[in-house]
Amino acid sequence: MKSPYIKLIIALACGAAAFIAYGLWYSFIVSKSAVVAGLEIQVNTIIDTASRVAAAKTALSKITGDETTVQSYFVPQTGVVAFINDLESRGRTLRSAVSVVSVSTGGTYTHPILVFELGIKGAFDSVMRTVGAIEYAPYALKVTGLSLGQEDKNSWHADIKLEVGSIPLPTTAPTP
């Protein structure tokens, strides 16, 4: 008679051991699934970040040309002489003499401007064409003053005051 009870106890012990092992294994799997889900979220976040970085790089490469174009409308503070030469050559092309009366800086540090006072001499037609060529030059400029007068029968002069957008001087980092 002991034999069936022993078999029953052994069967119950094996069943209980299997149930406990299943419970432990299930809790182990659930904890590892949570870890895997967290890692999956991290991987998706990294992939999203990488795709945003790639999109930003693409956008930056596209606007680099635009930035160069926009920068060309401003006169750097180191390029004043070239700008003056450009104005004088525009005058010579239109048979007038352009002379620089004064150059000064203005504006703020982040939005500097260069203030020019110019004198233009020549025939009426050439003076007015030169004023127009300077006014519509491919620069960020604003005519703030213009006076026109006649010197002789065929000689006119124009005094023009310009504000030209500038680029701030680059700040250099101290060298170690």
XYZ file of N, CA and C in Angstrom:
528
model
N 0.770 -1.177 0.000
C 0.000 0.000 0.000
C 0.834 1.274 0.000
N 1.943 1.151 0.461
C 2.800 2.311 0.491
C 3.275 2.669 -0.906
N 3.270 1.783 -1.668
C 3.777 2.008 -2.993
C 2.937 3.013 -3.777
N 1.604 2.963 -3.789
C 0.852 3.972 -4.525
C 0.991 5.361 -3.893
N 1.079 5.464 -2.577
C 1.242 6.770 -1.946
C 2.583 7.386 -2.265
N 3.583 6.558 -2.299
C 4.916 7.067 -2.628
C 4.925 7.561 -4.060
N 4.270 6.819 -4.927
C 4.213 7.254 -6.324
C 3.424 8.559 -6.445
N 2.335 8.669 -5.665
C 1.533 9.881 -5.689
C 2.332 11.059 -5.145
N 3.050 10.871 -4.071
C 3.866 11.933 -3.476
C 4.976 12.331 -4.438
N 5.594 11.349 -5.074
C 6.656 11.660 -6.036
C 6.071 12.405 -7.228
N 4.879 12.002 -7.688
C 4.236 12.663 -8.815
C 3.852 14.098 -8.439
N 3.317 14.267 -7.209
C 2.967 15.610 -6.750
C 4.224 16.473 -6.590
N 5.285 15.906 -6.080
C 6.542 16.645 -5.909
C 7.092 17.045 -7.278
N 7.040 16.123 -8.219
C 7.513 16.445 -9.577
C 6.629 17.524 -10.201
N 5.298 17.432 -9.987
C 4.375 18.435 -10.510
C 4.619 19.799 -9.878
N 4.831 19.788 -8.539
C 5.096 21.049 -7.846
C 6.429 21.629 -8.318
N 7.446 20.771 -8.482
C 8.746 21.241 -8.955
C 8.620 21.805 -10.368
N 7.842 21.156 -11.213
C 7.646 21.647 -12.583
C 6.897 22.982 -12.568
N 5.874 23.091 -11.678
C 5.111 24.336 -11.578
C 6.001 25.483 -11.077
N 6.832 25.204 -10.090
C 7.754 26.224 -9.563
C 8.792 26.586 -10.624
N 9.317 25.591 -11.315
C 10.296 25.856 -12.370
C 9.663 26.684 -13.485
N 8.397 26.353 -13.832
C 7.701 27.127 -14.856
C 7.524 28.572 -14.398
N 7.145 28.780 -13.154
C 6.955 30.124 -12.616
C 8.258 30.914 -12.620
N 9.346 30.274 -12.186
C 10.649 30.944 -12.204
C 11.076 31.270 -13.636
N 10.911 30.312 -14.515
C 11.296 30.534 -15.918
C 10.442 31.648 -16.534
N 9.137 31.673 -16.217
C 8.247 32.703 -16.738
C 8.670 34.090 -16.237
N 8.984 34.194 -14.949
C 9.414 35.495 -14.415
C 10.752 35.914 -15.024
N 11.646 34.952 -15.270
C 12.928 35.253 -15.912
C 12.690 35.778 -17.332
N 11.813 35.112 -18.077
C 11.504 35.513 -19.450
C 10.846 36.893 -19.457
N 9.929 37.175 -18.537
C 9.253 38.468 -18.471
C 10.270 39.571 -18.192
N 11.202 39.321 -17.261
C 12.209 40.350 -16.949
C 13.133 40.589 -18.146
N 13.515 39.526 -18.816
C 14.371 39.692 -20.001
C 13.604 40.370 -21.133
N 12.316 40.108 -21.266
C 11.506 40.778 -22.289
C 11.433 42.276 -22.015
N 11.343 42.642 -20.738
C 11.327 44.063 -20.387
C 12.662 44.711 -20.747
N 13.762 43.999 -20.484
C 15.082 44.519 -20.840
C 15.191 44.675 -22.358
N 14.716 43.690 -23.097
C 14.760 43.739 -24.557
C 13.881 44.890 -25.071
N 12.729 45.098 -24.470
C 11.854 46.201 -24.890
C 12.548 47.543 -24.638
N 13.237 47.672 -23.500
C 13.994 48.897 -23.225
C 15.111 49.106 -24.229
N 15.813 48.039 -24.564
C 16.876 48.136 -25.565
C 16.312 48.492 -26.938
N 15.133 47.935 -27.253
C 14.502 48.253 -28.535
C 14.138 49.739 -28.596
N 13.662 50.293 -27.503
C 13.343 51.720 -27.454
C 14.612 52.541 -27.643
N 15.700 52.131 -26.985
C 16.974 52.848 -27.135
C 17.472 52.784 -28.585
N 17.373 51.610 -29.201
C 17.826 51.455 -30.586
C 16.975 52.332 -31.504
N 15.656 52.346 -31.304
C 14.794 53.187 -32.134
C 15.112 54.665 -31.939
N 15.411 55.049 -30.711
C 15.785 56.436 -30.440
C 17.081 56.791 -31.160
N 18.051 55.904 -31.117
C 19.331 56.143 -31.792
C 19.129 56.199 -33.305
N 18.290 55.324 -33.843
C 18.027 55.334 -35.283
C 17.339 56.633 -35.679
N 16.350 57.078 -34.871
C 15.677 58.349 -35.160
C 16.657 59.509 -35.102
N 17.522 59.509 -34.097
C 18.522 60.571 -33.971
C 19.464 60.556 -35.175
N 19.893 59.378 -35.567
C 20.790 59.278 -36.724
C 20.100 59.771 -37.996
N 18.828 59.460 -38.160
C 18.129 59.923 -39.362
C 17.940 61.436 -39.323
N 17.700 62.006 -38.128
C 17.588 63.467 -38.022
C 18.929 64.129 -38.306
N 20.007 63.532 -37.834
C 21.342 64.076 -38.105
C 21.629 64.031 -39.600
N 21.287 62.927 -40.240
C 21.500 62.816 -41.682
C 20.663 63.850 -42.433
N 19.418 64.059 -41.997
C 18.569 65.061 -42.643
C 19.139 66.463 -42.427
N 19.660 66.713 -41.235
C 20.260 68.024 -40.959
C 21.502 68.242 -41.815
N 22.323 67.216 -41.962
C 23.516 67.338 -42.806
C 23.124 67.614 -44.255
N 22.095 66.934 -44.721
C 21.622 67.167 -46.086
C 21.125 68.592 -46.250
N 20.353 69.054 -45.267
C 19.836 70.425 -45.332
C 20.977 71.435 -45.279
N 21.969 71.181 -44.432
C 23.113 72.093 -44.347
C 23.899 72.122 -45.645
N 24.065 70.970 -46.266
C 24.801 70.962 -47.533
C 24.023 71.698 -48.622
N 22.695 71.667 -48.538
C 21.891 72.377 -49.530
C 21.947 73.881 -49.316
N 22.007 74.324 -48.055
C 21.976 75.767 -47.819
C 23.365 76.397 -47.813
N 24.414 75.617 -47.945
C 25.748 76.193 -47.988
C 25.885 77.129 -49.179
N 25.388 76.713 -50.320
C 25.421 77.580 -51.498
C 24.580 78.826 -51.294
N 23.431 78.665 -50.639
C 22.582 79.819 -50.354
C 23.283 80.779 -49.408
N 23.983 80.235 -48.431
C 24.707 81.087 -47.485
C 25.780 81.896 -48.206
N 26.485 81.263 -49.118
C 27.508 81.963 -49.885
C 26.880 83.079 -50.717
N 25.732 82.793 -51.307
C 25.037 83.812 -52.101
C 24.621 84.981 -51.228
N 24.048 84.698 -50.068
C 23.618 85.770 -49.164
C 24.824 86.550 -48.657
N 25.901 85.857 -48.321
C 27.112 86.531 -47.827
C 27.689 87.477 -48.880
N 27.487 87.167 -50.158
C 28.047 88.019 -51.212
C 27.352 89.374 -51.280
N 26.182 89.510 -50.673
C 25.482 90.793 -50.658
C 26.004 91.732 -49.576
N 26.841 91.232 -48.699
C 27.387 92.037 -47.613
C 28.868 92.286 -47.864
N 29.337 93.446 -47.426
C 30.731 93.819 -47.612
C 31.466 93.526 -46.302
N 32.423 92.613 -46.325
C 33.175 92.374 -45.093
C 34.017 93.600 -44.749
N 34.266 93.780 -43.470
C 35.033 94.950 -43.055
C 36.449 94.915 -43.603
N 36.904 93.749 -43.991
C 38.225 93.648 -44.603
C 38.166 93.837 -46.123
N 36.951 93.964 -46.698
C 36.811 94.098 -48.145
C 36.333 95.468 -48.577
N 36.559 96.484 -47.747
C 36.098 97.841 -48.072
C 36.800 98.366 -49.317
N 38.082 98.115 -49.437
C 38.841 98.623 -50.584
C 38.316 98.007 -51.881
N 38.058 96.737 -51.872
C 37.520 96.090 -53.076
C 36.148 96.656 -53.420
N 35.331 96.938 -52.407
C 34.015 97.536 -52.649
C 34.156 98.928 -53.255
N 35.072 99.719 -52.720
C 35.308 101.058 -53.262
C 35.794 100.965 -54.703
N 36.710 100.041 -54.977
C 37.190 99.850 -56.352
C 36.041 99.465 -57.281
N 35.113 98.646 -56.780
C 33.954 98.259 -57.574
C 33.091 99.479 -57.894
N 32.862 100.334 -56.908
C 32.067 101.540 -57.153
C 32.754 102.460 -58.166
N 34.058 102.617 -58.020
C 34.796 103.478 -58.953
C 34.781 102.906 -60.363
N 34.897 101.591 -60.479
C 34.871 100.989 -61.822
C 33.481 101.106 -62.441
N 32.416 101.042 -61.630
C 31.072 101.262 -62.159
C 30.963 102.679 -62.729
N 31.541 103.646 -62.025
C 31.524 105.025 -62.504
C 32.320 105.179 -63.787
N 33.518 104.595 -63.833
C 34.337 104.694 -65.051
C 33.619 104.075 -66.242
N 32.943 102.954 -66.011
C 32.205 102.298 -67.093
C 31.127 103.223 -67.644
N 30.541 104.023 -66.787
C 29.459 104.921 -67.208
C 29.947 106.347 -67.457
N 31.262 106.534 -67.594
C 31.926 107.809 -67.905
C 31.659 108.894 -66.858
N 31.824 108.492 -65.602
C 31.757 109.474 -64.516
C 32.866 109.153 -63.525
N 33.187 110.127 -62.702
C 34.252 109.941 -61.710
C 33.623 109.794 -60.333
N 33.882 108.664 -59.699
C 33.371 108.403 -58.361
C 34.523 108.582 -57.386
N 34.316 109.423 -56.384
C 35.340 109.602 -55.357
C 34.707 109.359 -53.993
N 35.489 108.786 -53.103
C 35.011 108.482 -51.761
C 35.351 109.656 -50.862
N 34.332 110.247 -50.261
C 34.520 111.374 -49.362
C 34.834 110.862 -47.954
N 34.069 109.878 -47.492
C 34.336 109.317 -46.164
C 33.777 107.911 -46.066
N 34.355 107.150 -45.151
C 33.902 105.797 -44.833
C 33.900 105.685 -43.317
N 32.814 105.169 -42.771
C 32.752 104.947 -41.328
C 31.930 103.704 -41.057
N 31.995 103.234 -39.828
C 31.226 102.048 -39.440
C 30.071 102.479 -38.555
N 29.072 101.660 -38.504
C 27.905 101.932 -37.673
C 27.186 100.635 -37.383
N 25.972 100.755 -36.867
C 25.193 99.564 -36.545
C 25.646 98.964 -35.235
N 25.317 97.711 -35.055
C 25.707 96.987 -33.844
C 26.777 95.969 -34.193
N 27.298 95.322 -33.161
C 28.340 94.333 -33.418
C 27.795 93.171 -34.245
N 26.575 92.754 -33.951
C 26.018 91.615 -34.689
C 25.472 92.010 -36.048
N 25.115 93.294 -36.221
C 24.600 93.779 -37.502
C 25.342 95.067 -37.894
N 26.626 94.934 -38.230
C 27.380 96.144 -38.560
C 27.002 96.679 -39.939
N 27.185 97.987 -40.105
C 27.000 98.604 -41.406
C 28.206 99.485 -41.691
N 28.443 99.727 -42.950
C 29.477 100.656 -43.377
C 28.766 101.856 -43.998
N 29.161 103.046 -43.583
C 28.542 104.268 -44.085
C 29.534 104.930 -45.037
N 29.110 105.142 -46.277
C 29.944 105.737 -47.306
C 29.338 107.075 -47.727
N 30.194 108.042 -47.942
C 29.793 109.283 -48.588
C 30.611 109.376 -49.864
N 29.910 109.465 -50.987
C 30.561 109.444 -52.296
C 30.269 110.740 -53.045
N 31.203 111.100 -53.881
C 31.007 112.200 -54.819
C 31.094 111.651 -56.225
N 30.154 112.031 -57.078
C 30.127 111.554 -58.459
C 30.094 112.786 -59.355
N 31.018 112.834 -60.327
C 31.090 113.972 -61.254
C 31.057 113.459 -62.686
N 30.438 114.254 -63.553
C 30.371 113.918 -64.965
C 29.172 114.578 -65.605
N 28.846 114.136 -66.802
C 27.657 114.636 -67.491
C 26.413 114.154 -66.737
N 25.317 114.888 -66.905
C 24.096 114.566 -66.165
C 23.690 113.112 -66.356
N 23.677 112.654 -67.600
C 23.271 111.289 -67.907
C 24.186 110.276 -67.223
N 25.492 110.480 -67.302
C 26.426 109.517 -66.704
C 26.350 109.552 -65.182
N 26.138 110.741 -64.595
C 26.011 110.825 -63.135
C 24.777 110.070 -62.668
N 23.658 110.272 -63.334
C 22.415 109.611 -62.926
C 22.470 108.097 -63.159
N 23.110 107.696 -64.236
C 23.270 106.254 -64.483
C 24.179 105.627 -63.430
N 25.214 106.356 -63.038
C 26.117 105.853 -61.999
C 25.384 105.744 -60.666
N 24.574 106.739 -60.335
C 23.778 106.665 -59.102
C 22.868 105.443 -59.144
N 22.224 105.213 -60.268
C 21.361 104.038 -60.416
C 22.132 102.734 -60.327
N 23.315 102.705 -60.957
C 24.127 101.485 -60.915
C 24.590 101.188 -59.496
N 24.904 102.240 -58.740
C 25.323 102.028 -57.347
C 24.117 101.610 -56.507
N 22.988 102.262 -56.717
C 21.796 101.950 -55.935
C 21.330 100.518 -56.153
N 21.446 100.035 -57.383
C 20.986 98.687 -57.694
C 22.131 97.680 -57.771
N 23.266 98.022 -57.186
C 24.393 97.090 -57.141
C 23.992 95.872 -56.297
N 24.606 94.741 -56.552
C 24.204 93.524 -55.822
C 24.769 93.486 -54.395
N 24.399 94.472 -53.620
C 24.821 94.558 -52.222
C 23.615 94.936 -51.386
N 23.682 94.658 -50.106
C 22.640 95.073 -49.173
C 22.925 96.516 -48.791
N 22.458 97.440 -49.628
C 22.742 98.848 -49.358
C 21.485 99.677 -49.419
N 21.573 100.823 -48.766
C 20.452 101.748 -48.724
C 21.002 103.150 -48.944
N 20.404 103.870 -49.876
C 20.783 105.254 -50.117
C 20.069 106.091 -49.062
N 20.846 106.767 -48.213
C 20.235 107.568 -47.151
C 20.265 109.057 -47.468
N 21.003 109.431 -48.483
C 21.040 110.838 -48.864
C 21.539 110.990 -50.283
N 20.960 111.953 -50.993
C 21.377 112.205 -52.369
C 21.121 113.679 -52.669
N 22.159 114.321 -53.137
C 21.983 115.698 -53.608
C 22.637 115.807 -54.975
N 22.034 116.601 -55.837
C 22.478 116.736 -57.209
C 22.626 118.220 -57.511
N 23.730 118.552 -58.148
C 23.971 119.947 -58.506
C 24.715 120.059 -59.814
N 24.594 121.237 -60.426
C 25.264 121.479 -61.696
C 26.449 122.388 -61.448
N 27.619 121.982 -61.960
C 28.818 122.800 -61.807
C 28.985 123.729 -63.010
N 28.971 123.171 -64.205
C 29.078 123.929 -65.453
C 27.877 123.551 -66.319
N 27.985 123.970 -67.590
C 26.903 123.655 -68.508
C 26.740 122.145 -68.689
N 27.841 121.402 -68.846
C 27.794 119.960 -69.068
C 28.439 119.186 -67.927
N 28.576 119.785 -66.778
C 29.227 119.109 -65.661
C 28.297 119.130 -64.454
N 28.004 117.942 -63.962
C 27.115 117.775 -62.818
C 27.859 117.027 -61.718
N 27.380 117.164 -60.521
C 27.941 116.382 -59.416
C 26.785 115.890 -58.539
N 26.992 114.717 -57.994
C 26.021 114.137 -57.064
C 26.767 113.743 -55.809
N 26.206 114.077 -54.679
C 26.733 113.621 -53.394
C 25.742 112.587 -52.868
N 26.256 111.406 -52.604
C 25.386 110.297 -52.207
C 25.912 109.692 -50.914
N 24.996 109.376 -50.034
C 25.350 108.748 -48.768
C 24.714 107.363 -48.744
N 25.527 106.344 -48.487
C 25.085 104.943 -48.517
C 25.314 104.273 -47.175
N 24.418 103.375 -46.843
C 24.643 102.438 -45.742
C 24.691 101.056 -46.362
N 25.794 100.361 -46.133
C 26.002 99.051 -46.738
C 26.111 98.017 -45.629
N 25.359 96.939 -45.771
C 25.434 95.853 -44.795
C 26.818 95.238 -44.790
N 27.276 94.912 -43.591
C 28.621 94.373 -43.452
C 28.577 93.060 -42.690
N 29.703 92.413 -42.674
C 29.860 91.153 -41.954
C 30.791 91.424 -40.787
N 30.404 91.008 -39.563
C 31.293 91.268 -38.440
C 32.618 90.531 -38.602
N 33.645 91.132 -38.048
C 34.953 90.485 -38.095
C 34.890 89.183 -37.311
N 35.510 88.128 -37.841
C 35.468 86.856 -37.109
C 36.270 86.973 -35.819
N 35.709 86.388 -34.782
C 36.433 86.349 -33.518
C 37.294 85.108 -33.518
N 38.532 85.274 -33.173
C 39.446 84.145 -33.164
C 39.587 83.639 -31.746
N 39.612 82.360 -31.623
C 39.796 81.745 -30.305
C 41.264 81.849 -29.908
N 41.523 82.067 -28.641
C 42.920 82.154 -28.224
C 43.639 80.831 -28.441
N 44.852 80.945 -28.905
C 45.629 79.731 -29.151
C 46.278 79.296 -27.854
N 46.285 78.010 -27.578
C 46.875 77.530 -26.313
C 48.383 77.601 -26.341
